[in-house]
Amino acid sequence: MAIPGLKKPDHIGFTVPNLDEAITFFREHFDFELAYEFGPFASDDDWMKDHLNVNPRAEITKIAVMNAKGLNLEIFEYSDSVERSKSAPNNADIGGHHLAFYVDDMDAAVAYLKDQGITVLGEATTMTEGPTEGESWVYFMAPWGMQLELVSYPNGKAYSRSTSVTLFDPR
């Protein structure tokens, strides 16, 4: 049984070392628009620990909420007032993650990233068998080390021929 009243995902939240840099990055390269910003926020009791699972003395410098094509991002910047990890987890780490963007033309999108000086990891991989046959993908890095991905499957993916489950399709 699912959570009562559950609808759809609302946003993806993550922390960056420089909020202005992240806003600019998502605005310039992915057409995100800034909806609002707020902060700072800190607490003298254990609220931060109890509600956010961070050091109780942690301070959120600012939060920005952005939107592009129906995807909401909630981006946090914390101050360096307490000790914390400043390394982004990679995909193999617990809590590792990535954010993927669909593109119509993988070659043009990869060329754009490279022209912008954005680090692309390897070359695009095209899946030729299995449930993701028909998809091409490549990882790239945000300036602060967050892993991102481009995906493209203009003719769909093979999985759809063998299941009644429909995945979100941005095409």
PDB file of N, CA and C in Angstrom, residues 109-144:
ATOM      1  N   ALA A 109      24.291  17.558 -28.580  1.00  0.00           N
ATOM      2  CA  ALA A 109      24.298  17.900 -27.156  1.00  0.00           C
ATOM      3  C   ALA A 109      25.695  17.717 -26.554  1.00  0.00           C
ATOM      4  N   VAL A 110      26.360  16.624 -26.895  1.00  0.00           N
ATOM      5  CA  VAL A 110      27.710  16.381 -26.391  1.00  0.00           C
ATOM      6  C   VAL A 110      28.666  17.440 -26.932  1.00  0.00           C
ATOM      7  N   ALA A 111      28.542  17.781 -28.203  1.00  0.00           N
ATOM      8  CA  ALA A 111      29.387  18.827 -28.792  1.00  0.00           C
ATOM      9  C   ALA A 111      29.183  20.151 -28.059  1.00  0.00           C
ATOM     10  N   TYR A 112      27.939  20.468 -27.728  1.00  0.00           N
ATOM     11  CA  TYR A 112      27.648  21.698 -26.980  1.00  0.00           C
ATOM     12  C   TYR A 112      28.353  21.689 -25.627  1.00  0.00           C
ATOM     13  N   LEU A 113      28.215  20.580 -24.874  1.00  0.00           N
ATOM     14  CA  LEU A 113      28.855  20.504 -23.563  1.00  0.00           C
ATOM     15  C   LEU A 113      30.356  20.727 -23.684  1.00  0.00           C
ATOM     16  N   LYS A 114      30.979  20.062 -24.632  1.00  0.00           N
ATOM     17  CA  LYS A 114      32.423  20.207 -24.824  1.00  0.00           C
ATOM     18  C   LYS A 114      32.787  21.626 -25.220  1.00  0.00           C
ATOM     19  N   ASP A 115      32.005  22.245 -26.097  1.00  0.00           N
ATOM     20  CA  ASP A 115      32.250  23.638 -26.505  1.00  0.00           C
ATOM     21  C   ASP A 115      32.154  24.593 -25.322  1.00  0.00           C
ATOM     22  N   GLN A 116      31.324  24.247 -24.337  1.00  0.00           N
ATOM     23  CA  GLN A 116      31.135  25.084 -23.150  1.00  0.00           C
ATOM     24  C   GLN A 116      32.179  24.801 -22.077  1.00  0.00           C
ATOM     25  N   GLY A 117      33.088  23.867 -22.347  1.00  0.00           N
ATOM     26  CA  GLY A 117      34.125  23.523 -21.372  1.00  0.00           C
ATOM     27  C   GLY A 117      33.629  22.633 -20.257  1.00  0.00           C
ATOM     28  N   ILE A 118      32.507  21.976 -20.445  1.00  0.00           N
ATOM     29  CA  ILE A 118      31.936  21.083 -19.443  1.00  0.00           C
ATOM     30  C   ILE A 118      32.545  19.694 -19.637  1.00  0.00           C
ATOM     31  N   THR A 119      33.023  19.090 -18.566  1.00  0.00           N
ATOM     32  CA  THR A 119      33.678  17.790 -18.634  1.00  0.00           C
ATOM     33  C   THR A 119      32.678  16.689 -18.976  1.00  0.00           C
ATOM     34  N   VAL A 120      32.921  16.010 -20.084  1.00  0.00           N
ATOM     35  CA  VAL A 120      32.117  14.868 -20.516  1.00  0.00           C
ATOM     36  C   VAL A 120      32.937  13.618 -20.235  1.00  0.00           C
ATOM     37  N   LEU A 121      32.322  12.613 -19.617  1.00  0.00           N
ATOM     38  CA  LEU A 121      33.020  11.386 -19.242  1.00  0.00           C
ATOM     39  C   LEU A 121      32.912  10.362 -20.368  1.00  0.00           C
ATOM     40  N   GLY A 122      33.976  10.218 -21.121  1.00  0.00           N
ATOM     41  CA  GLY A 122      33.991   9.254 -22.217  1.00  0.00           C
ATOM     42  C   GLY A 122      33.143   9.718 -23.382  1.00  0.00           C
ATOM     43  N   GLU A 123      32.743   8.748 -24.181  1.00  0.00           N
ATOM     44  CA  GLU A 123      31.895   8.997 -25.343  1.00  0.00           C
ATOM     45  C   GLU A 123      30.507   8.450 -25.057  1.00  0.00           C
ATOM     46  N   ALA A 124      29.529   8.916 -25.796  1.00  0.00           N
ATOM     47  CA  ALA A 124      28.171   8.401 -25.635  1.00  0.00           C
ATOM     48  C   ALA A 124      28.150   6.901 -25.909  1.00  0.00           C
ATOM     49  N   THR A 125      27.430   6.177 -25.079  1.00  0.00           N
ATOM     50  CA  THR A 125      27.259   4.737 -25.221  1.00  0.00           C
ATOM     51  C   THR A 125      25.876   4.468 -25.784  1.00  0.00           C
ATOM     52  N   THR A 126      25.803   3.645 -26.811  1.00  0.00           N
ATOM     53  CA  THR A 126      24.515   3.257 -27.379  1.00  0.00           C
ATOM     54  C   THR A 126      24.230   1.822 -26.992  1.00  0.00           C
ATOM     55  N   MET A 127      23.087   1.593 -26.399  1.00  0.00           N
ATOM     56  CA  MET A 127      22.693   0.264 -25.937  1.00  0.00           C
ATOM     57  C   MET A 127      22.128  -0.510 -27.131  1.00  0.00           C
ATOM     58  N   THR A 128      22.669  -1.707 -27.374  1.00  0.00           N
ATOM     59  CA  THR A 128      22.273  -2.482 -28.550  1.00  0.00           C
ATOM     60  C   THR A 128      21.510  -3.754 -28.196  1.00  0.00           C
ATOM     61  N   GLU A 129      21.329  -4.020 -26.908  1.00  0.00           N
ATOM     62  CA  GLU A 129      20.558  -5.191 -26.497  1.00  0.00           C
ATOM     63  C   GLU A 129      20.011  -4.957 -25.096  1.00  0.00           C
ATOM     64  N   GLY A 130      19.124  -5.833 -24.681  1.00  0.00           N
ATOM     65  CA  GLY A 130      18.535  -5.735 -23.352  1.00  0.00           C
ATOM     66  C   GLY A 130      17.406  -4.717 -23.301  1.00  0.00           C
ATOM     67  N   PRO A 131      16.898  -4.436 -22.100  1.00  0.00           N
ATOM     68  CA  PRO A 131      15.731  -3.561 -21.963  1.00  0.00           C
ATOM     69  C   PRO A 131      15.979  -2.119 -22.389  1.00  0.00           C
ATOM     70  N   THR A 132      17.240  -1.676 -22.375  1.00  0.00           N
ATOM     71  CA  THR A 132      17.528  -0.289 -22.764  1.00  0.00           C
ATOM     72  C   THR A 132      18.030  -0.182 -24.204  1.00  0.00           C
ATOM     73  N   GLU A 133      17.904  -1.253 -24.976  1.00  0.00           N
ATOM     74  CA  GLU A 133      18.269  -1.179 -26.388  1.00  0.00           C
ATOM     75  C   GLU A 133      17.551   0.007 -27.033  1.00  0.00           C
ATOM     76  N   GLY A 134      18.304   0.796 -27.783  1.00  0.00           N
ATOM     77  CA  GLY A 134      17.745   1.983 -28.424  1.00  0.00           C
ATOM     78  C   GLY A 134      18.087   3.277 -27.701  1.00  0.00           C
ATOM     79  N   GLU A 135      18.660   3.163 -26.509  1.00  0.00           N
ATOM     80  CA  GLU A 135      19.024   4.351 -25.734  1.00  0.00           C
ATOM     81  C   GLU A 135      20.515   4.635 -25.888  1.00  0.00           C
ATOM     82  N   SER A 136      20.858   5.911 -25.987  1.00  0.00           N
ATOM     83  CA  SER A 136      22.254   6.319 -25.871  1.00  0.00           C
ATOM     84  C   SER A 136      22.358   7.240 -24.667  1.00  0.00           C
ATOM     85  N   TRP A 137      23.532   7.221 -24.026  1.00  0.00           N
ATOM     86  CA  TRP A 137      23.712   7.998 -22.794  1.00  0.00           C
ATOM     87  C   TRP A 137      25.168   8.371 -22.620  1.00  0.00           C
ATOM     88  N   VAL A 138      25.384   9.442 -21.863  1.00  0.00           N
ATOM     89  CA  VAL A 138      26.736   9.863 -21.505  1.00  0.00           C
ATOM     90  C   VAL A 138      26.643  10.675 -20.213  1.00  0.00           C
ATOM     91  N   TYR A 139      27.623  10.476 -19.336  1.00  0.00           N
ATOM     92  CA  TYR A 139      27.707  11.260 -18.104  1.00  0.00           C
ATOM     93  C   TYR A 139      28.571  12.492 -18.338  1.00  0.00           C
ATOM     94  N   PHE A 140      28.279  13.533 -17.578  1.00  0.00           N
ATOM     95  CA  PHE A 140      29.104  14.741 -17.577  1.00  0.00           C
ATOM     96  C   PHE A 140      29.064  15.340 -16.191  1.00  0.00           C
ATOM     97  N   MET A 141      29.926  16.305 -15.942  1.00  0.00           N
ATOM     98  CA  MET A 141      30.092  16.837 -14.589  1.00  0.00           C
ATOM     99  C   MET A 141      29.700  18.307 -14.506  1.00  0.00           C
ATOM    100  N   ALA A 142      28.921  18.647 -13.476  1.00  0.00           N
ATOM    101  CA  ALA A 142      28.675  20.053 -13.160  1.00  0.00           C
ATOM    102  C   ALA A 142      29.985  20.633 -12.613  1.00  0.00           C
ATOM    103  N   PRO A 143      30.158  21.939 -12.665  1.00  0.00           N
ATOM    104  CA  PRO A 143      31.417  22.536 -12.197  1.00  0.00           C
ATOM    105  C   PRO A 143      31.785  22.173 -10.759  1.00  0.00           C
ATOM    106  N   TRP A 144      30.813  21.856  -9.914  1.00  0.00           N
ATOM    107  CA  TRP A 144      31.094  21.541  -8.509  1.00  0.00           C
ATOM    108  C   TRP A 144      31.225  20.033  -8.282  1.00  0.00           C
TER     109      TRP A 144
END
